[in-house]
Short mmCIF file of C-alpha atoms in Angstrom, two decimals:
data_model
loop_
_atom_site.label_atom_id
_atom_site.label_comp_id
_atom_site.label_asym_id
_atom_site.label_seq_id
_atom_site.Cartn_x
_atom_site.Cartn_y
_atom_site.Cartn_z
CA MET C 1 -85.96 -116.91 -218.61
CA GLY C 2 -85.23 -113.34 -217.65
CA VAL C 3 -88.45 -113.06 -215.65
CA THR C 4 -87.71 -115.94 -213.32
CA PHE C 5 -84.27 -114.51 -212.81
CA LEU C 6 -85.65 -111.13 -211.80
CA GLN C 7 -88.30 -112.41 -209.37
CA ASP C 8 -87.03 -112.92 -205.87
CA ALA C 9 -88.46 -115.58 -203.61
CA SER C 10 -90.44 -113.18 -201.42
CA SER C 11 -92.50 -111.59 -204.21
CA PRO C 12 -95.86 -113.21 -205.08
CA PRO C 13 -96.03 -115.13 -208.37
CA ALA C 14 -96.96 -113.00 -211.40
CA TYR C 15 -100.09 -114.99 -212.39
CA ASP C 16 -101.63 -114.17 -209.04
CA LEU C 17 -101.60 -110.45 -209.84
CA CYS C 18 -102.59 -110.84 -213.47
CA SER C 19 -105.74 -112.82 -212.83
CA HIS C 20 -107.27 -110.05 -210.74
CA ARG C 21 -106.48 -106.77 -212.46
CA SER C 22 -106.26 -106.04 -216.14
CA PHE C 23 -103.59 -103.32 -215.86
CA ASP C 24 -101.25 -105.91 -214.38
CA VAL C 25 -101.52 -107.77 -217.65
CA ASN C 26 -100.40 -104.58 -219.40
CA GLU C 27 -97.57 -104.22 -216.91
CA ASN C 28 -96.54 -107.76 -217.65
CA ALA C 29 -96.68 -107.20 -221.42
CA ARG C 30 -94.55 -104.10 -221.00
CA LEU C 31 -92.01 -106.01 -218.91
CA GLN C 32 -91.91 -108.75 -221.53
CA ASP C 33 -91.29 -106.12 -224.22
CA PHE C 34 -88.57 -104.46 -222.17
CA LEU C 35 -86.84 -107.82 -221.63
CA GLY C 36 -87.26 -108.61 -225.33
CA GLY C 37 -85.43 -105.40 -226.22
CA MET C 38 -82.66 -106.26 -223.76
CA ARG C 39 -82.27 -109.70 -225.31
CA ALA C 40 -82.06 -108.18 -228.80
CA ILE C 41 -79.33 -105.71 -227.84
CA ALA C 42 -77.26 -108.22 -225.81
CA PRO C 43 -74.85 -109.20 -228.62
CA LEU C 44 -74.23 -105.53 -229.39
CA ILE C 45 -73.35 -104.85 -225.77
CA ALA C 46 -70.63 -107.47 -226.02
CA ALA C 47 -69.37 -105.48 -229.02
CA VAL C 48 -69.72 -101.98 -227.55
CA VAL C 49 -67.82 -102.53 -224.30
CA PRO C 50 -64.42 -102.94 -225.97
CA ILE C 51 -65.13 -99.93 -228.21
CA GLY C 52 -66.11 -97.86 -225.15
CA LEU C 53 -62.91 -98.89 -223.38
CA VAL C 54 -60.89 -97.84 -226.42
CA PHE C 55 -62.71 -94.51 -226.60
CA GLY C 56 -61.90 -93.83 -222.94
CA ALA C 57 -58.27 -94.82 -223.39
CA VAL C 58 -57.89 -92.55 -226.45
CA ALA C 59 -59.60 -89.70 -224.56
CA ALA C 60 -57.11 -90.13 -221.71
CA THR C 61 -54.18 -89.78 -224.13
CA LYS C 62 -55.76 -86.48 -225.30
CA GLY C 63 -55.76 -85.18 -221.74
CA LEU C 64 -59.41 -85.77 -220.84
CA THR C 65 -60.16 -86.85 -217.27
CA PRO C 66 -62.40 -89.91 -216.70
CA ALA C 67 -65.15 -87.45 -215.63
CA GLU C 68 -64.86 -85.55 -218.92
CA ALA C 69 -64.82 -88.73 -221.01
CA GLY C 70 -67.87 -90.00 -219.08
CA LEU C 71 -69.67 -86.69 -219.54
CA MET C 72 -69.07 -86.80 -223.30
CA SER C 73 -70.40 -90.37 -223.57
CA THR C 74 -73.42 -89.43 -221.43
CA LEU C 75 -74.40 -86.29 -223.33
CA VAL C 76 -73.30 -87.09 -226.88
CA PHE C 77 -73.85 -90.90 -226.97
CA ALA C 78 -72.61 -91.20 -230.56
CA GLY C 79 -69.42 -93.23 -230.86
CA GLY C 80 -68.40 -92.19 -234.37
CA SER C 81 -68.47 -88.46 -233.62
CA GLN C 82 -66.73 -89.01 -230.27
CA PHE C 83 -63.82 -90.77 -231.98
CA VAL C 84 -63.63 -88.03 -234.62
CA ALA C 85 -63.62 -85.40 -231.85
CA MET C 86 -60.67 -87.17 -230.22
CA ASP C 87 -58.93 -87.15 -233.59
CA ILE C 88 -59.14 -83.35 -233.90
CA TRP C 89 -58.99 -82.49 -230.16
CA THR C 90 -56.98 -79.38 -229.21
CA HIS C 91 -56.00 -77.60 -225.99
CA PRO C 92 -58.02 -75.68 -225.06
CA ALA C 93 -60.85 -77.55 -226.77
CA SER C 94 -62.50 -75.80 -229.76
CA TRP C 95 -66.28 -76.04 -229.31
CA ALA C 96 -66.89 -74.84 -232.89
CA GLY C 97 -64.49 -77.40 -234.38
CA VAL C 98 -65.78 -80.50 -232.61
CA GLY C 99 -69.36 -79.23 -232.75
CA PHE C 100 -69.27 -78.93 -236.53
CA ALA C 101 -67.50 -82.28 -236.86
CA ALA C 102 -70.24 -83.89 -234.76
CA LEU C 103 -72.88 -82.32 -237.00
CA LEU C 104 -71.18 -83.68 -240.10
CA VAL C 105 -70.57 -87.20 -238.75
CA ASN C 106 -74.09 -87.47 -237.39
CA ILE C 107 -75.99 -85.90 -240.30
CA ARG C 108 -77.03 -89.45 -241.24
CA HIS C 109 -79.19 -89.41 -238.10
CA VAL C 110 -81.61 -87.08 -239.92
CA LEU C 111 -82.32 -89.87 -242.41
CA MET C 112 -82.36 -92.53 -239.69
CA SER C 113 -84.80 -90.59 -237.53
CA ALA C 114 -87.06 -89.81 -240.52
CA SER C 115 -87.13 -93.51 -241.34
CA LEU C 116 -87.71 -94.77 -237.81
CA GLY C 117 -90.20 -91.97 -237.14
CA THR C 118 -92.63 -93.62 -239.59
CA ARG C 119 -92.48 -96.80 -237.48
CA MET C 120 -93.39 -95.18 -234.17
CA GLY C 121 -97.16 -95.49 -234.25
CA GLY C 122 -97.07 -97.02 -230.77
CA PHE C 123 -95.35 -93.95 -229.26
CA GLY C 124 -96.87 -90.78 -227.83
CA PRO C 125 -95.59 -87.46 -229.28
CA ARG C 126 -93.28 -86.77 -226.34
CA GLU C 127 -92.10 -90.39 -226.20
CA ARG C 128 -91.07 -90.09 -229.84
CA TYR C 129 -88.79 -87.11 -229.23
CA LEU C 130 -87.38 -88.58 -226.04
CA ALA C 131 -86.66 -91.91 -227.75
CA MET C 132 -84.98 -90.19 -230.72
CA LEU C 133 -82.41 -88.55 -228.43
CA PHE C 134 -80.97 -92.05 -227.93
CA LEU C 135 -80.76 -92.85 -231.64
CA ALA C 136 -77.28 -94.40 -231.79
CA ASP C 137 -76.60 -96.49 -234.93
CA GLU C 138 -77.00 -99.81 -233.14
CA ILE C 139 -80.22 -98.79 -231.36
CA TRP C 140 -81.66 -97.54 -234.63
CA ALA C 141 -80.69 -100.64 -236.59
CA MET C 142 -82.21 -103.02 -234.04
CA ALA C 143 -85.39 -100.90 -233.82
CA GLU C 144 -85.78 -100.87 -237.64
CA PHE C 145 -85.31 -104.61 -237.63
CA ARG C 146 -87.94 -105.07 -234.94
CA ALA C 147 -90.40 -102.85 -236.80
CA LYS C 148 -90.26 -105.22 -239.78
CA VAL C 149 -91.61 -108.17 -237.77
CA ALA C 150 -93.67 -106.61 -234.96
CA ARG C 151 -95.12 -103.37 -233.64
CA LEU C 152 -92.33 -101.27 -232.11
CA THR C 153 -93.31 -100.33 -228.54
CA PRO C 154 -91.76 -97.77 -226.17
CA ALA C 155 -91.00 -100.56 -223.66
CA TRP C 156 -89.13 -102.63 -226.26
CA PHE C 157 -87.18 -99.54 -227.34
CA ALA C 158 -86.34 -98.73 -223.71
CA GLY C 159 -85.09 -102.30 -223.34
CA LEU C 160 -82.66 -101.61 -226.19
CA VAL C 161 -81.51 -98.25 -224.87
CA ALA C 162 -81.06 -98.76 -221.12
CA PRO C 163 -78.35 -101.47 -221.07
CA PHE C 164 -76.60 -100.16 -224.20
CA TYR C 165 -76.41 -96.57 -222.89
CA LEU C 166 -75.16 -97.76 -219.52
CA ALA C 167 -72.53 -100.01 -221.12
CA TRP C 168 -71.28 -97.18 -223.37
CA VAL C 169 -70.94 -94.65 -220.51
CA VAL C 170 -69.40 -97.04 -217.97
CA SER C 171 -66.93 -98.57 -220.43
CA GLY C 172 -65.85 -95.06 -221.53
CA ILE C 173 -65.12 -94.01 -217.95
CA ALA C 174 -63.34 -97.31 -217.24
CA GLY C 175 -61.24 -96.92 -220.39
CA ALA C 176 -60.18 -93.39 -219.41
CA ALA C 177 -59.27 -94.59 -215.90
CA LEU C 178 -57.37 -97.67 -217.06
CA GLY C 179 -55.78 -95.94 -220.05
CA ALA C 180 -52.59 -97.56 -221.18
CA PHE C 181 -53.21 -100.80 -219.26
CA LEU C 182 -55.50 -101.96 -222.03
CA GLY C 183 -54.09 -104.05 -224.87
CA ASP C 184 -54.13 -103.01 -228.51
CA PRO C 185 -57.68 -103.61 -229.80
CA VAL C 186 -56.43 -103.82 -233.40
CA VAL C 187 -54.31 -106.90 -232.62
CA LEU C 188 -57.34 -108.57 -231.01
CA GLY C 189 -59.55 -107.65 -233.98
CA LEU C 190 -62.06 -105.91 -231.70
CA ASP C 191 -62.13 -102.79 -233.88
CA PHE C 192 -63.82 -105.06 -236.42
CA ALA C 193 -66.79 -105.90 -234.16
CA PHE C 194 -68.94 -103.00 -235.36
CA PRO C 195 -68.31 -103.28 -239.09
CA ALA C 196 -69.19 -106.98 -238.65
CA VAL C 197 -72.45 -106.13 -236.88
CA PHE C 198 -73.36 -103.70 -239.66
CA ILE C 199 -72.64 -106.28 -242.34
CA VAL C 200 -74.95 -108.78 -240.64
CA LEU C 201 -77.66 -106.10 -240.51
CA VAL C 202 -77.15 -105.12 -244.18
CA MET C 203 -77.67 -108.77 -245.13
CA GLY C 204 -80.95 -108.74 -243.18
CA PHE C 205 -82.29 -105.75 -245.15
CA TRP C 206 -81.94 -107.56 -248.50
CA LYS C 207 -85.25 -107.47 -250.40
CA GLY C 208 -84.15 -108.24 -253.96
CA PRO C 209 -82.42 -106.53 -256.92
CA GLU C 210 -83.65 -103.10 -255.80
CA THR C 211 -81.71 -103.46 -252.56
CA GLY C 212 -78.70 -104.49 -254.66
CA ALA C 213 -78.88 -101.19 -256.57
CA VAL C 214 -79.08 -99.24 -253.31
CA LEU C 215 -76.13 -101.11 -251.78
CA PHE C 216 -74.00 -100.76 -254.90
CA ALA C 217 -74.63 -97.01 -255.23
CA SER C 218 -74.09 -96.37 -251.55
CA GLY C 219 -70.91 -98.49 -251.33
CA ALA C 220 -69.36 -97.05 -254.50
CA ALA C 221 -70.10 -93.45 -253.52
CA ALA C 222 -68.80 -93.98 -249.98
CA VAL C 223 -65.52 -95.55 -251.12
CA ALA C 224 -64.93 -92.92 -253.83
CA THR C 225 -65.71 -90.03 -251.48
CA GLN C 226 -63.54 -91.44 -248.71
CA HIS C 227 -60.69 -91.73 -251.23
CA PHE C 228 -60.89 -88.18 -252.59
CA VAL C 229 -62.42 -86.07 -249.81
CA PRO C 230 -60.78 -85.88 -246.37
CA GLY C 231 -62.97 -86.19 -243.28
CA VAL C 232 -66.22 -88.04 -242.85
CA TRP C 233 -68.25 -86.80 -245.84
CA TYR C 234 -68.26 -90.36 -247.20
CA ILE C 235 -71.11 -91.47 -244.90
CA ALA C 236 -73.46 -88.72 -246.06
CA ALA C 237 -72.37 -89.17 -249.70
CA GLY C 238 -73.02 -92.93 -249.61
CA ALA C 239 -76.38 -92.56 -247.88
CA VAL C 240 -77.61 -89.97 -250.40
CA ALA C 241 -76.34 -92.03 -253.37
CA GLY C 242 -78.23 -95.08 -252.06
CA LEU C 243 -81.36 -92.97 -251.64
CA VAL C 244 -81.10 -91.62 -255.21
CA ALA C 245 -80.62 -95.15 -256.54
CA ALA C 246 -83.80 -96.26 -254.76
CA VAL C 247 -85.82 -93.39 -256.20
CA VAL C 248 -84.44 -93.89 -259.73
CA SER C 249 -85.00 -97.68 -259.79
CA GLY C 250 -88.44 -97.15 -258.23
CA SER C 251 -89.57 -94.63 -260.86
CA ARG C 252 -88.16 -96.74 -263.71
CA ARG C 253 -90.26 -99.64 -262.47
CA GLY C 254 -93.27 -97.33 -262.35
CA VAL C 255 -92.74 -96.38 -266.03
CA GLU C 256 -92.47 -100.04 -267.07
CA VAL C 257 -95.75 -100.83 -265.36
CA ALA C 258 -97.46 -97.82 -266.98
CA SER C 259 -96.30 -98.63 -270.53
CA MET Z 1 -62.39 -85.50 -211.28
CA SER Z 2 -62.32 -81.99 -212.70
CA VAL Z 3 -64.07 -80.74 -215.84
CA ASP Z 4 -62.33 -78.02 -217.85
CA LEU Z 5 -64.61 -75.17 -219.01
CA ALA Z 6 -63.48 -75.26 -222.67
CA THR Z 7 -63.92 -79.05 -222.65
CA LEU Z 8 -67.41 -78.71 -221.16
CA LEU Z 9 -68.38 -76.21 -223.87
CA ALA Z 10 -67.02 -78.51 -226.57
CA ILE Z 11 -69.00 -81.45 -225.17
CA LEU Z 12 -72.17 -79.35 -225.02
CA ALA Z 13 -71.67 -78.23 -228.64
CA MET Z 14 -71.27 -81.85 -229.73
CA ALA Z 15 -74.35 -82.89 -227.74
CA ALA Z 16 -76.44 -80.08 -229.26
CA ALA Z 17 -75.31 -80.91 -232.82
CA THR Z 18 -76.06 -84.60 -232.29
CA ALA Z 19 -79.50 -83.96 -230.76
CA LEU Z 20 -80.31 -81.67 -233.69
CA THR Z 21 -79.62 -84.44 -236.21
CA ARG Z 22 -81.58 -87.01 -234.15
CA LEU Z 23 -84.68 -84.86 -233.82
CA GLY Z 24 -84.35 -83.36 -237.32
CA GLY Z 25 -85.74 -86.35 -239.18
CA LEU Z 26 -88.73 -86.56 -236.87
CA VAL Z 27 -89.54 -82.88 -237.49
CA LEU Z 28 -88.99 -83.39 -241.23
CA ILE Z 29 -91.57 -86.17 -241.62
CA ARG Z 30 -94.18 -84.04 -239.83
CA HIS Z 31 -93.96 -81.46 -242.62
CA VAL Z 32 -93.40 -83.65 -245.68
CA SER Z 33 -96.02 -86.12 -246.86
CA LEU Z 34 -94.80 -89.66 -247.40
CA GLU Z 35 -96.57 -91.12 -250.39
CA GLY Z 36 -95.43 -93.27 -253.32
CA SER Z 37 -91.81 -92.80 -254.29
CA ARG Z 38 -90.98 -90.90 -251.10
CA ARG Z 39 -92.17 -93.88 -249.09
CA LYS Z 40 -89.89 -96.05 -251.24
CA ALA Z 41 -86.96 -93.71 -250.60
CA ILE Z 42 -87.54 -93.80 -246.83
CA GLU Z 43 -87.54 -97.61 -246.91
CA SER Z 44 -84.17 -97.64 -248.66
CA ILE Z 45 -82.52 -95.53 -245.94
CA PRO Z 46 -81.50 -98.35 -243.58
CA PRO Z 47 -79.43 -100.36 -246.11
CA ALA Z 48 -78.05 -97.17 -247.72
CA VAL Z 49 -76.76 -95.75 -244.42
CA LEU Z 50 -75.38 -99.05 -243.12
CA MET Z 51 -73.56 -99.71 -246.40
CA ALA Z 52 -72.07 -96.19 -246.48
CA VAL Z 53 -70.65 -96.68 -242.98
CA VAL Z 54 -69.05 -100.08 -243.64
CA ALA Z 55 -68.01 -99.77 -247.31
CA PRO Z 56 -64.59 -98.13 -246.73
CA THR Z 57 -63.75 -100.78 -244.11
CA ALA Z 58 -64.99 -103.59 -246.34
CA LEU Z 59 -63.43 -102.51 -249.62
CA ALA Z 60 -60.66 -99.95 -249.09
CA THR Z 61 -58.83 -100.70 -245.84
CA GLY Z 62 -56.90 -103.91 -246.47
CA LEU Z 63 -57.14 -107.50 -247.65
CA ALA Z 64 -57.69 -108.81 -244.10
CA GLU Z 65 -60.73 -106.56 -243.61
CA THR Z 66 -62.17 -107.37 -247.05
CA ILE Z 67 -61.87 -111.13 -246.48
CA ALA Z 68 -63.28 -110.88 -242.96
CA CYS Z 69 -66.24 -108.86 -244.27
CA ALA Z 70 -66.95 -111.55 -246.86
CA VAL Z 71 -66.73 -114.25 -244.15
CA THR Z 72 -69.15 -112.29 -241.95
CA ALA Z 73 -71.62 -111.70 -244.80
CA PHE Z 74 -71.54 -115.35 -245.80
CA ALA Z 75 -71.98 -116.50 -242.19
CA ALA Z 76 -74.95 -114.14 -241.77
CA LEU Z 77 -76.88 -116.11 -244.40
CA ARG Z 78 -77.10 -119.10 -242.06
CA LEU Z 79 -75.86 -118.28 -238.55
CA PRO Z 80 -77.14 -116.04 -235.73
CA MET Z 81 -75.73 -112.52 -235.42
CA LEU Z 82 -73.38 -113.09 -232.49
CA VAL Z 83 -71.78 -116.14 -234.14
CA SER Z 84 -71.33 -114.29 -237.45
CA VAL Z 85 -69.76 -111.29 -235.71
CA ALA Z 86 -67.44 -113.55 -233.68
CA LEU Z 87 -66.36 -115.33 -236.87
CA GLY Z 88 -65.60 -111.96 -238.48
CA VAL Z 89 -63.53 -110.78 -235.50
CA VAL Z 90 -61.59 -114.06 -235.31
CA SER Z 91 -60.96 -113.94 -239.09
CA VAL Z 92 -59.60 -110.40 -239.05
CA ALA Z 93 -57.41 -111.08 -236.00
CA SER Z 94 -55.90 -114.25 -237.50
CA LEU Z 95 -55.40 -112.69 -240.95
CA ARG Z 96 -53.62 -109.73 -239.36
CA ALA Z 97 -51.50 -112.11 -237.25
CA PHE Z 98 -50.37 -113.77 -240.48
CA GLY Z 99 -49.43 -110.35 -241.79
CA ILE Z 100 -52.14 -110.16 -244.46
#
């Protein structure tokens, strides 16, 4: 579907090229993978544009110019930490304050990149590091999902990243430029788009009672930490609790088998 | 279209911190072997992280959010992602409109 759309009338048909040279077949496979990644990320782009607009609008109220908001989205590309930075923004900006906050909010990326790193057999060493720089939550989740059913390729990953990155940066700049003209996203329920996406993904990772133990530990620890500890420690606390639950239930099973 | 110096430094600090976390895991798995229970632990990371991010919204924000999360989860059993997400958004917006 996407291929016919992209071909203009003047270009020769694809099968003509493929039948003569083998590398054209590879090119075609890569294009198919890239388009597959784009298709997979499409629903999340519909969800990220409103969030990007809101980020830009909030940044504008904190005194950031559209150029500064765009620069932050381009270089940081991590929505959660960008919103937290806006929460604690000062004039002049404190690089140590927002830098440490970003480290704390994004510490989960260490786990995410360790996990996805084991699925990157199809990547060269440099491609791996380059790809990881774009490891936003949504990109990571879709890539993990893909790796369960097929070999994750650089082209497929690039298909995820390119449109999502572009949408995040452009919507951030637009939000900063439009500012107060935008409606309240809370009334429209758009702030709920991402939690909803994550819930759908959590449901997809269900593998049985073991997953239940992980989810319960992670959820309980996250809620308790968020209640008692200010800031964003709850994400790291929940992730570690889920990890511990997996190890404990795994080793208990091992003992049962042994005895 | 100006960029303030302190703002630029703050953005660069955030970018560096974020890149560090994103590359950190990749460096980690080069130096730690992944056998047996460690492999198991790595496989549990995706649900553990996703749950930690959504749990406060799902369970400790308000009744509207909790109900909408349940609707979304239930829808995800049968329906495609975009439809489930849309149902969740519509649920939360209507529940909030009714003052729940």
